[in-house]
Short mmCIF file of C-alpha atoms and ligand atoms in Angstrom, two decimals:
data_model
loop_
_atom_site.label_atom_id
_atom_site.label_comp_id
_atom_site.label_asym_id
_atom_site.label_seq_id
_atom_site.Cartn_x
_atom_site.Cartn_y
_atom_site.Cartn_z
CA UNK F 2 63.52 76.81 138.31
CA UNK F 3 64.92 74.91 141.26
CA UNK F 4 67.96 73.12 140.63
CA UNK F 5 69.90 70.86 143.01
CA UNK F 6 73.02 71.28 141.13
CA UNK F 7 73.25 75.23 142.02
CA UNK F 8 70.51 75.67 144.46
CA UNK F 9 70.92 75.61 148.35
CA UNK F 10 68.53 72.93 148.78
CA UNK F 11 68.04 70.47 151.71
CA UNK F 12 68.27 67.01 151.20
CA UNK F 13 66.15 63.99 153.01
CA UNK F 14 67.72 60.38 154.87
CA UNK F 15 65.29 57.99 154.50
CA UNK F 16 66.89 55.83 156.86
CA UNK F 17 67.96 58.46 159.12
CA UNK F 18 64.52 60.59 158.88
CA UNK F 19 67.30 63.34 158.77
CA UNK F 20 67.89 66.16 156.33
CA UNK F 21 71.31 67.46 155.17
CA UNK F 22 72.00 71.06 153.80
CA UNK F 23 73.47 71.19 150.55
CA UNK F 24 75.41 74.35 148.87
CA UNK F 25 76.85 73.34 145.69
CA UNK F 26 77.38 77.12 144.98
CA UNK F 27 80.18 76.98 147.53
CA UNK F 28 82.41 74.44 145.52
CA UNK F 29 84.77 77.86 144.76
CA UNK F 30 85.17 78.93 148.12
CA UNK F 31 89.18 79.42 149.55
CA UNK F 32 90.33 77.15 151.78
CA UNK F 33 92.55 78.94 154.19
CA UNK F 34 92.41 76.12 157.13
CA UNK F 35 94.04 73.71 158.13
CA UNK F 36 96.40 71.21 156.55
CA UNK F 37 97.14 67.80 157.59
CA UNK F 38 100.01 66.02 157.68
CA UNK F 39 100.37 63.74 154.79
CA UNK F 40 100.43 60.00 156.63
CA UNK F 41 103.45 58.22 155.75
CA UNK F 42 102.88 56.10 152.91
CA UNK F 43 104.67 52.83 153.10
CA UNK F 44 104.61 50.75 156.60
CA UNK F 45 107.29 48.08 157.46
CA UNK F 46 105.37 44.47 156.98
CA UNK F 47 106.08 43.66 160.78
CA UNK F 48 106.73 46.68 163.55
CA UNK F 49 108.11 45.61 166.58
CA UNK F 50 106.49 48.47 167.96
CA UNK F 51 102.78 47.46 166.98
CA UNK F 52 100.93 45.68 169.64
CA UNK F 53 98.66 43.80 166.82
CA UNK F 54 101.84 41.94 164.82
CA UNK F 55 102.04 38.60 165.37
CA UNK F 56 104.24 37.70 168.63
CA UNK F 57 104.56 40.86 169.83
CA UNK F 58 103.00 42.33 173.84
CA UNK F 59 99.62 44.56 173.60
CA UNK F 60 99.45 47.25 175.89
CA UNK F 61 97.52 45.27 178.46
CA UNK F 62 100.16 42.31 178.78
CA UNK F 63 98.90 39.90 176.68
CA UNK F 64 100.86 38.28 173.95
CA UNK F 65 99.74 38.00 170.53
CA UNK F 66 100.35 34.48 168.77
CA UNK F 67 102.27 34.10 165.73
CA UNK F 68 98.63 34.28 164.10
CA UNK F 69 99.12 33.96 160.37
CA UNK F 70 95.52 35.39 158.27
CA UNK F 71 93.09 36.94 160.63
CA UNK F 72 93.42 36.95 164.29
CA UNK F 73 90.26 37.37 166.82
CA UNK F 74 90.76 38.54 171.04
CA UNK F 75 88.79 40.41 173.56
CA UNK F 76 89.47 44.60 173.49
CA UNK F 77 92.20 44.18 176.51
CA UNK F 78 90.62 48.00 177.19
CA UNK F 79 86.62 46.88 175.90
CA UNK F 80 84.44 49.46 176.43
CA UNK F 81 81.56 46.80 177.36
CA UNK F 82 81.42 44.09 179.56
CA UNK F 83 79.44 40.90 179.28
CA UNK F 84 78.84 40.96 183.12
CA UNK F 85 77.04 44.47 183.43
CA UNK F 86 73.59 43.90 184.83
CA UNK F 87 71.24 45.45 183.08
CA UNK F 88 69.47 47.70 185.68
CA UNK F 89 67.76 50.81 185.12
CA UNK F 90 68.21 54.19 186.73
CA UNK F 91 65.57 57.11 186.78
CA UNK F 92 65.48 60.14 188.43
CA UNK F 93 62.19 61.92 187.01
CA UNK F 94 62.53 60.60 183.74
CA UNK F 95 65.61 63.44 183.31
CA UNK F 96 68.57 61.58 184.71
CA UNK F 97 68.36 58.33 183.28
CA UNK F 98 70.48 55.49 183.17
CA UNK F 99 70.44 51.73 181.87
CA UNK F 100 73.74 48.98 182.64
CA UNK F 101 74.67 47.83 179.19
CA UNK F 102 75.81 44.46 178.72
CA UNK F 103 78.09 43.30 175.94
CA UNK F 104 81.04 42.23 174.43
CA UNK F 105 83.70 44.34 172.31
CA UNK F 106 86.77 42.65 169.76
CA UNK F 107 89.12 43.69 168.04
CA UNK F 108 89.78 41.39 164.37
CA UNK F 109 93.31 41.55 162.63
CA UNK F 110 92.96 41.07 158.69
CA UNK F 111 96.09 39.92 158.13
CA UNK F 112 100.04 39.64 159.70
CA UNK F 113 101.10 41.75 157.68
CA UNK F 114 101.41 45.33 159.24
CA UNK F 115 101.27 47.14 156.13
CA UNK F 116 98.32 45.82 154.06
CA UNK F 117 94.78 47.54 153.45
CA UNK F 118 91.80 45.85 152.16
CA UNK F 119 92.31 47.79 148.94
CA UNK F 120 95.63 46.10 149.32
CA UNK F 121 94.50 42.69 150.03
CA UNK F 122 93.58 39.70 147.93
CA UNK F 123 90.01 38.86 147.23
CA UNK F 124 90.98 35.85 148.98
CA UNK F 125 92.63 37.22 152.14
CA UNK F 126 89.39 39.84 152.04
CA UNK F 127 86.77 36.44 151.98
CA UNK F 128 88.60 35.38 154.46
CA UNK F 129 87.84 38.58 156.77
CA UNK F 130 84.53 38.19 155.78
CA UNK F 131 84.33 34.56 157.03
CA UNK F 132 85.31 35.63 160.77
CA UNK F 133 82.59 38.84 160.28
CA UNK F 134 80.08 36.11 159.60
CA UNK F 135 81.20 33.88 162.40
CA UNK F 136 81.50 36.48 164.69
CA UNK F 137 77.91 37.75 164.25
CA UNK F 138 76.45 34.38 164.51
CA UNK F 139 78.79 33.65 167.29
CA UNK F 140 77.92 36.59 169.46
CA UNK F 141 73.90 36.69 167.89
CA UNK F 142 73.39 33.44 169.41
CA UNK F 143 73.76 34.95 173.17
CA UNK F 144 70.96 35.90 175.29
CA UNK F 145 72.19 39.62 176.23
CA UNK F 146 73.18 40.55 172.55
CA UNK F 147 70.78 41.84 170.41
CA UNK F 148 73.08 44.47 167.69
CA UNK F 149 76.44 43.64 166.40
CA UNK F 150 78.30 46.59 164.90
CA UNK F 151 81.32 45.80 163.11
CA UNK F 152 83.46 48.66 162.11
CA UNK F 153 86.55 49.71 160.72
CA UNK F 154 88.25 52.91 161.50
CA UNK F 155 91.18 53.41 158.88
CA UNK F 156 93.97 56.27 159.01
CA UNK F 157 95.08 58.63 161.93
CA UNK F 158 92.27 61.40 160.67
CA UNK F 159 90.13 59.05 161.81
CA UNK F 160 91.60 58.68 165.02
CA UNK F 161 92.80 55.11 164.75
CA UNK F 162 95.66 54.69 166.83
CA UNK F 163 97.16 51.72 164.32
CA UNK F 164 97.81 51.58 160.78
CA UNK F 165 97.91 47.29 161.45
CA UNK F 166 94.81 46.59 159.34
CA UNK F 167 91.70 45.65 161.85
CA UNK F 168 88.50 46.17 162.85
CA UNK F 169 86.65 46.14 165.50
CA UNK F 170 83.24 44.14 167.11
CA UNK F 171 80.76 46.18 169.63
CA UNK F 172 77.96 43.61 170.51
CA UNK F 173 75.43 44.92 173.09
CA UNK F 174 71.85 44.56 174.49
CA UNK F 175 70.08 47.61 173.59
CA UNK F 176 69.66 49.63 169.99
CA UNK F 177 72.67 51.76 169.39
CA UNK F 178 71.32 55.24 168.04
CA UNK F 179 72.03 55.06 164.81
CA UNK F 180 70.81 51.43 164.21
CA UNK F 181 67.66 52.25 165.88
CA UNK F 182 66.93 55.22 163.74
CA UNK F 183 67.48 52.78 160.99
CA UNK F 184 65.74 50.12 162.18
CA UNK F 185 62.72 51.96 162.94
CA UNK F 186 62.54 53.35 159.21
CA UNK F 187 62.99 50.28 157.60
CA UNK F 188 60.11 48.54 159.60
CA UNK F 189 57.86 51.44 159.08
CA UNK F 190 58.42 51.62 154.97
CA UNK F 191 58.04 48.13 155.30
CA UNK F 192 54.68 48.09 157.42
CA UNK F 193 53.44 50.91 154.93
CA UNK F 194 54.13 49.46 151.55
CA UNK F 195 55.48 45.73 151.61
CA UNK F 196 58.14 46.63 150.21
CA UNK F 197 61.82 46.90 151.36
CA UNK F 198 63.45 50.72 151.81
CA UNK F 199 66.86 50.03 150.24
CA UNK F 200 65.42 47.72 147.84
CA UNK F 201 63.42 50.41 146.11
CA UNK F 202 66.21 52.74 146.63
CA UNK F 203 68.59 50.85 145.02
CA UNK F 204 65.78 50.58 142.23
CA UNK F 205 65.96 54.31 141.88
CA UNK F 206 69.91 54.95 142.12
CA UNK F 207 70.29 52.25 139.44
CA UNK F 208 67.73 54.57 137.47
CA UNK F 209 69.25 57.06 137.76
CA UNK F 210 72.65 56.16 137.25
CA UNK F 211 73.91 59.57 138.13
CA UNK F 212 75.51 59.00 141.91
CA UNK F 213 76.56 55.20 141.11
CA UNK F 214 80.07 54.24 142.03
CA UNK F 215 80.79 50.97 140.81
CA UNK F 216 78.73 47.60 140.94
CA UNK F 217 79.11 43.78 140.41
CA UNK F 218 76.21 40.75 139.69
CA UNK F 219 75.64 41.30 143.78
CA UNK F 220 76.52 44.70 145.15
CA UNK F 221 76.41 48.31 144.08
CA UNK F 222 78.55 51.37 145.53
CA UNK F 223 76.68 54.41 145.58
CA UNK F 224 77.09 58.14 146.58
CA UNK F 225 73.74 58.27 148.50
CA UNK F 226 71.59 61.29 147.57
CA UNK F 227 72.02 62.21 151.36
CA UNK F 228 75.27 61.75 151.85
CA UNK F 229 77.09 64.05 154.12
CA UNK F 230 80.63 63.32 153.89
CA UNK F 231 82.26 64.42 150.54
CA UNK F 232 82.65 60.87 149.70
CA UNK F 233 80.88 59.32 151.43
CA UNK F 234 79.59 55.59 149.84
CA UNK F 235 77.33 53.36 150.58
CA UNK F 236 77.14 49.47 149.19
CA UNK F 237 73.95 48.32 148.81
CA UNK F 238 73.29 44.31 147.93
CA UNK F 239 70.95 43.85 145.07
CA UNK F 240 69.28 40.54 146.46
CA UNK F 241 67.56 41.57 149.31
CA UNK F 242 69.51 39.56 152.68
CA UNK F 243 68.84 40.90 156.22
CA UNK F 244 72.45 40.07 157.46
CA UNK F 245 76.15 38.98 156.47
CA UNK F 246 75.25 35.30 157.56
CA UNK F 247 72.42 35.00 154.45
CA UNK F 248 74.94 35.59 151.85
CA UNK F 249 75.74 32.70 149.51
CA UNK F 250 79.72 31.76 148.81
CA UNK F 251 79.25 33.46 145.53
CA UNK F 252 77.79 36.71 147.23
CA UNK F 253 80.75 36.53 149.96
CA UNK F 254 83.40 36.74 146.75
CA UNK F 255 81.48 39.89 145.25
CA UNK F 256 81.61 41.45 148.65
CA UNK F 257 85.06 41.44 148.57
CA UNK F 258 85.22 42.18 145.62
CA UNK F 259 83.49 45.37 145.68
CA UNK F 260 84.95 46.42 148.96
CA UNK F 261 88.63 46.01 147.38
CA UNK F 262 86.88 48.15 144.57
CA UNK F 263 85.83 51.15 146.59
CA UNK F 264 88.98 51.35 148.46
CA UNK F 265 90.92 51.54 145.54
CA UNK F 266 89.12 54.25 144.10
CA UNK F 267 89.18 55.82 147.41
CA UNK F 268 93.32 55.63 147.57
CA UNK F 269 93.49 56.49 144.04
CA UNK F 270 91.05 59.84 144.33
CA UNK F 271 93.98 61.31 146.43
CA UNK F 272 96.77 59.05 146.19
CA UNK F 273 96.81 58.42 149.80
CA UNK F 274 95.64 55.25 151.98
CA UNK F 275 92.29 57.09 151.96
CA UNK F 276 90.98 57.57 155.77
CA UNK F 277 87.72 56.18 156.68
CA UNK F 278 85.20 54.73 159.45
CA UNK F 279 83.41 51.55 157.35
CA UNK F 280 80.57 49.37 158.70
CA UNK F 281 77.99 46.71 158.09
CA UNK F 282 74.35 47.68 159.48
CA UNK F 283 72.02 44.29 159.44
CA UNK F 284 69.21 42.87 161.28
CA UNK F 285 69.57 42.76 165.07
CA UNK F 286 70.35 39.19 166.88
CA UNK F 287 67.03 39.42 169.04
CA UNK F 288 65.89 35.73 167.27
CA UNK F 289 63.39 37.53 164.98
CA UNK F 290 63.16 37.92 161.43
CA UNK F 291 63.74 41.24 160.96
CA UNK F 292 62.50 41.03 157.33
CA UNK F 293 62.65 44.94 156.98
CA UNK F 294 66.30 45.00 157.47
CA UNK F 295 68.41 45.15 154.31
CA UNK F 296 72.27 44.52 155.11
CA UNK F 297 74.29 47.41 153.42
CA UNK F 298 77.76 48.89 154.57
CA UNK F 299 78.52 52.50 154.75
CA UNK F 300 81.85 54.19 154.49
CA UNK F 301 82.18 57.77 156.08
CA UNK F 302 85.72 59.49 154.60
CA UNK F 303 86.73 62.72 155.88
CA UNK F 304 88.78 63.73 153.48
CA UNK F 305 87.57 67.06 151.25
CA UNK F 306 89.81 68.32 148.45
CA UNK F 307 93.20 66.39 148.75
CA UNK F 308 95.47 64.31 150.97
CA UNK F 309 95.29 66.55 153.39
CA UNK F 310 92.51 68.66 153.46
CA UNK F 311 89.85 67.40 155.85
CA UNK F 312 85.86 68.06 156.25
CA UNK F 313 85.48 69.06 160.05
CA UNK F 314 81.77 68.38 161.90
CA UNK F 315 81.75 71.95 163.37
CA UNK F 316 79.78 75.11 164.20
CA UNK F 317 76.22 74.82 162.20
CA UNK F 318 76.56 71.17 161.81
CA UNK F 319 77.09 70.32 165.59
CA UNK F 320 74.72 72.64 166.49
CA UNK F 321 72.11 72.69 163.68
CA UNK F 322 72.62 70.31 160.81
CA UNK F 323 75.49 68.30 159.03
CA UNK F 324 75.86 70.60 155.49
CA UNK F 325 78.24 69.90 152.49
CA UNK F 326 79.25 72.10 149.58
CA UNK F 327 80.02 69.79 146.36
CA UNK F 328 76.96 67.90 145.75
CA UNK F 329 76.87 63.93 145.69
CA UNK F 330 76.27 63.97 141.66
CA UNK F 331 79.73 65.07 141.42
CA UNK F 332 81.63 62.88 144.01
CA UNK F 333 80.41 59.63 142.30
CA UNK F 334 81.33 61.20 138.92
CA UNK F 335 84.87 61.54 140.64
CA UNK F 336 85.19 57.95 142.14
CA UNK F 337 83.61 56.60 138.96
CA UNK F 338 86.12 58.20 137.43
CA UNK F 339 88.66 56.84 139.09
CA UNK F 340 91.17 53.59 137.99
CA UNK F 341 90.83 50.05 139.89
CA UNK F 342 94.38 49.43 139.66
CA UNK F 343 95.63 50.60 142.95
CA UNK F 344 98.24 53.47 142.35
CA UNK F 345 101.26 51.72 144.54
CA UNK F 346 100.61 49.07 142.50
CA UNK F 347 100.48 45.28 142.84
CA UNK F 348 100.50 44.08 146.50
CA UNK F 349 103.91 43.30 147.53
ZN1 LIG T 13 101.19 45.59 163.17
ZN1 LIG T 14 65.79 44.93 150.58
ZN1 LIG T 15 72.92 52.00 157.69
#
């Protein structure tokens, strides 16, 4: 009989229409590659050094204020520009080219240089979440930006470049891969059935209780049956809302909430400020309703067995498909098993 907990088996993305390879018989296997650096554990709460602490210069001149909360400026080094025409370029349909307008920020949490959201106060987190919503209705409303992707890349194996807690704000004119994919599987499901994807999803994970995370009245964390990272969560709202901006006050505090949640159990798996990318996927700002589109966040960790043991996106998964070993049954069992009360303790 087949069975996904020992079985090599293949698993489907709904919203990616893309399959992962799964190997749970591998779990055992010796690990004789590399180790990474533990990252140092406690930062200073202002580094002169840091060019997103209040007051000090950022690499391309400007000063910052002596912001106090969350702080909001233009990249200084954006990797879009609002001015880009957006002309095509063909050459027999093989060398092809668009200009991309759009607009890229960078969003402080907080002053203080050493804080994390697991870190952070459910009130200093709603407060992050108030500039996310004003930001996407702020850069929705113009005429050349149709997706917003707000991310956060956390921890040097990550490649962030600052341990300052931020995020960052792409907003451009055309589908971004990923979000298209998405997009494109939501509307069909929801052309097909009347019915939402991660609505019934969530319906079945809730079922079946096995790859659940942690939940309150509005959100739940799950291990998604596709996931492809070791740990890889996503949070899922249970009333279905197309974007960050449709959330009531009481839905903003349970966002928070269960964001402080996961990243808790995510620094407590390890006991390490657990490295990530996090972002929100909602509808696109092209003025329709985009009633397919079910807002959810996704957090991609790399890390594998430990502090410093890392899952690398090599050989067979670069050129074939993304594979894990564990299976996602047993990483949720691991984060559910894991305490709320952050292991450095209260923030200081
Ligand atoms: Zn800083
Ligand atoms: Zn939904
Ligand atoms: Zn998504």
């Amino acid at each position: 009989m087949f069975d996904l907990k020992k079985h090599p088996h293949r698993r489907y993305n709904p919203l990616l229409r893309e399959w992962v390879l799964v190997s749970p018989h591998r779990t055992a296997r010796p690990w004789q590659g590399r180790i990474e650096e533990p990252a140092i554990a406690v930062q200073p709460r202002y580094d002169p050094t840091c060019y997103l602490c209040p007051g000090n210069e950022r690499a391309g001149g400007a000063r910052n204020p002596h912001y106090s909360g969350t702080f909001v400026f233009e990249n200084d080094f954006a990797a879009l520009r609002p001015e880009t025409a957006p002309e095509k370029f063909s050459n027999a349909d093989l060398i092809v080219a668009e200009g991309e307008p759009g607009i890229c920020r960078v969003i402080c949490f907080s002053q203080r240089h050493d804080l994390t959201i697991a870190r952070m106060s459910l009130k200093e987190i709603g407060k992050v979440l108030e500039v996310w919503v004003a930001q996407y209705l702020e850069l929705g409303a113009l005429s050349f930006i149709n997706w917003i992707q707000i991310f956060e890349n956390r921890g040097e194996l990550m490649g962030a470049s600052n341990p300052h807690p931020h995020c960052q704000v792409w907003a451009n004119l055309n589908p971004p891969n990923e979000l298209s994919k998405e997009s494109i599987s939501q509307m069909n499901y929801y052309v097909e059935r009347k019915q939402c994807l991660l609505c019934d999803y969530l319906t079945l994970e809730i079922d079946a209780g096995e790859r659940l995370v942690c939940a309150n009245e509005s959100f739940q964390a799950v291990v998604p049956f596709w996931a492809i990272w070791p740990f890889e969560t996503i949070i899922v709202g249970k009333r279905h809302v197309t974007g960050l901006d449709e959330l009531t006050a009481v839905e903003r505090a349970q966002l928070a909430d269960i964001l402080k949640r996961v990243t808790t159990r995510y620094d407590n798996l390890f006991q390490t400020s657990f490295p990530y990318t996090m972002g929100f996927h909602q509808r696109p700002t092209d003025g329709e309703a985009h009633a397919e589109w079910h807002l959810h966040a996704h957090f991609y960790p790399p890390l594998l067995r430990s502090a410093t043991v890392r899952k690398f996106m090599v050989g067979y998964e670069l050129l074939a498909s993304p594979q894990r070993d564990s299976n996602a049954e047993e990483a949720a069992q691991r984060l559910r098993g894991r305490s709320e009360k952050h292991y450095l303790g209260k923030k200081s």
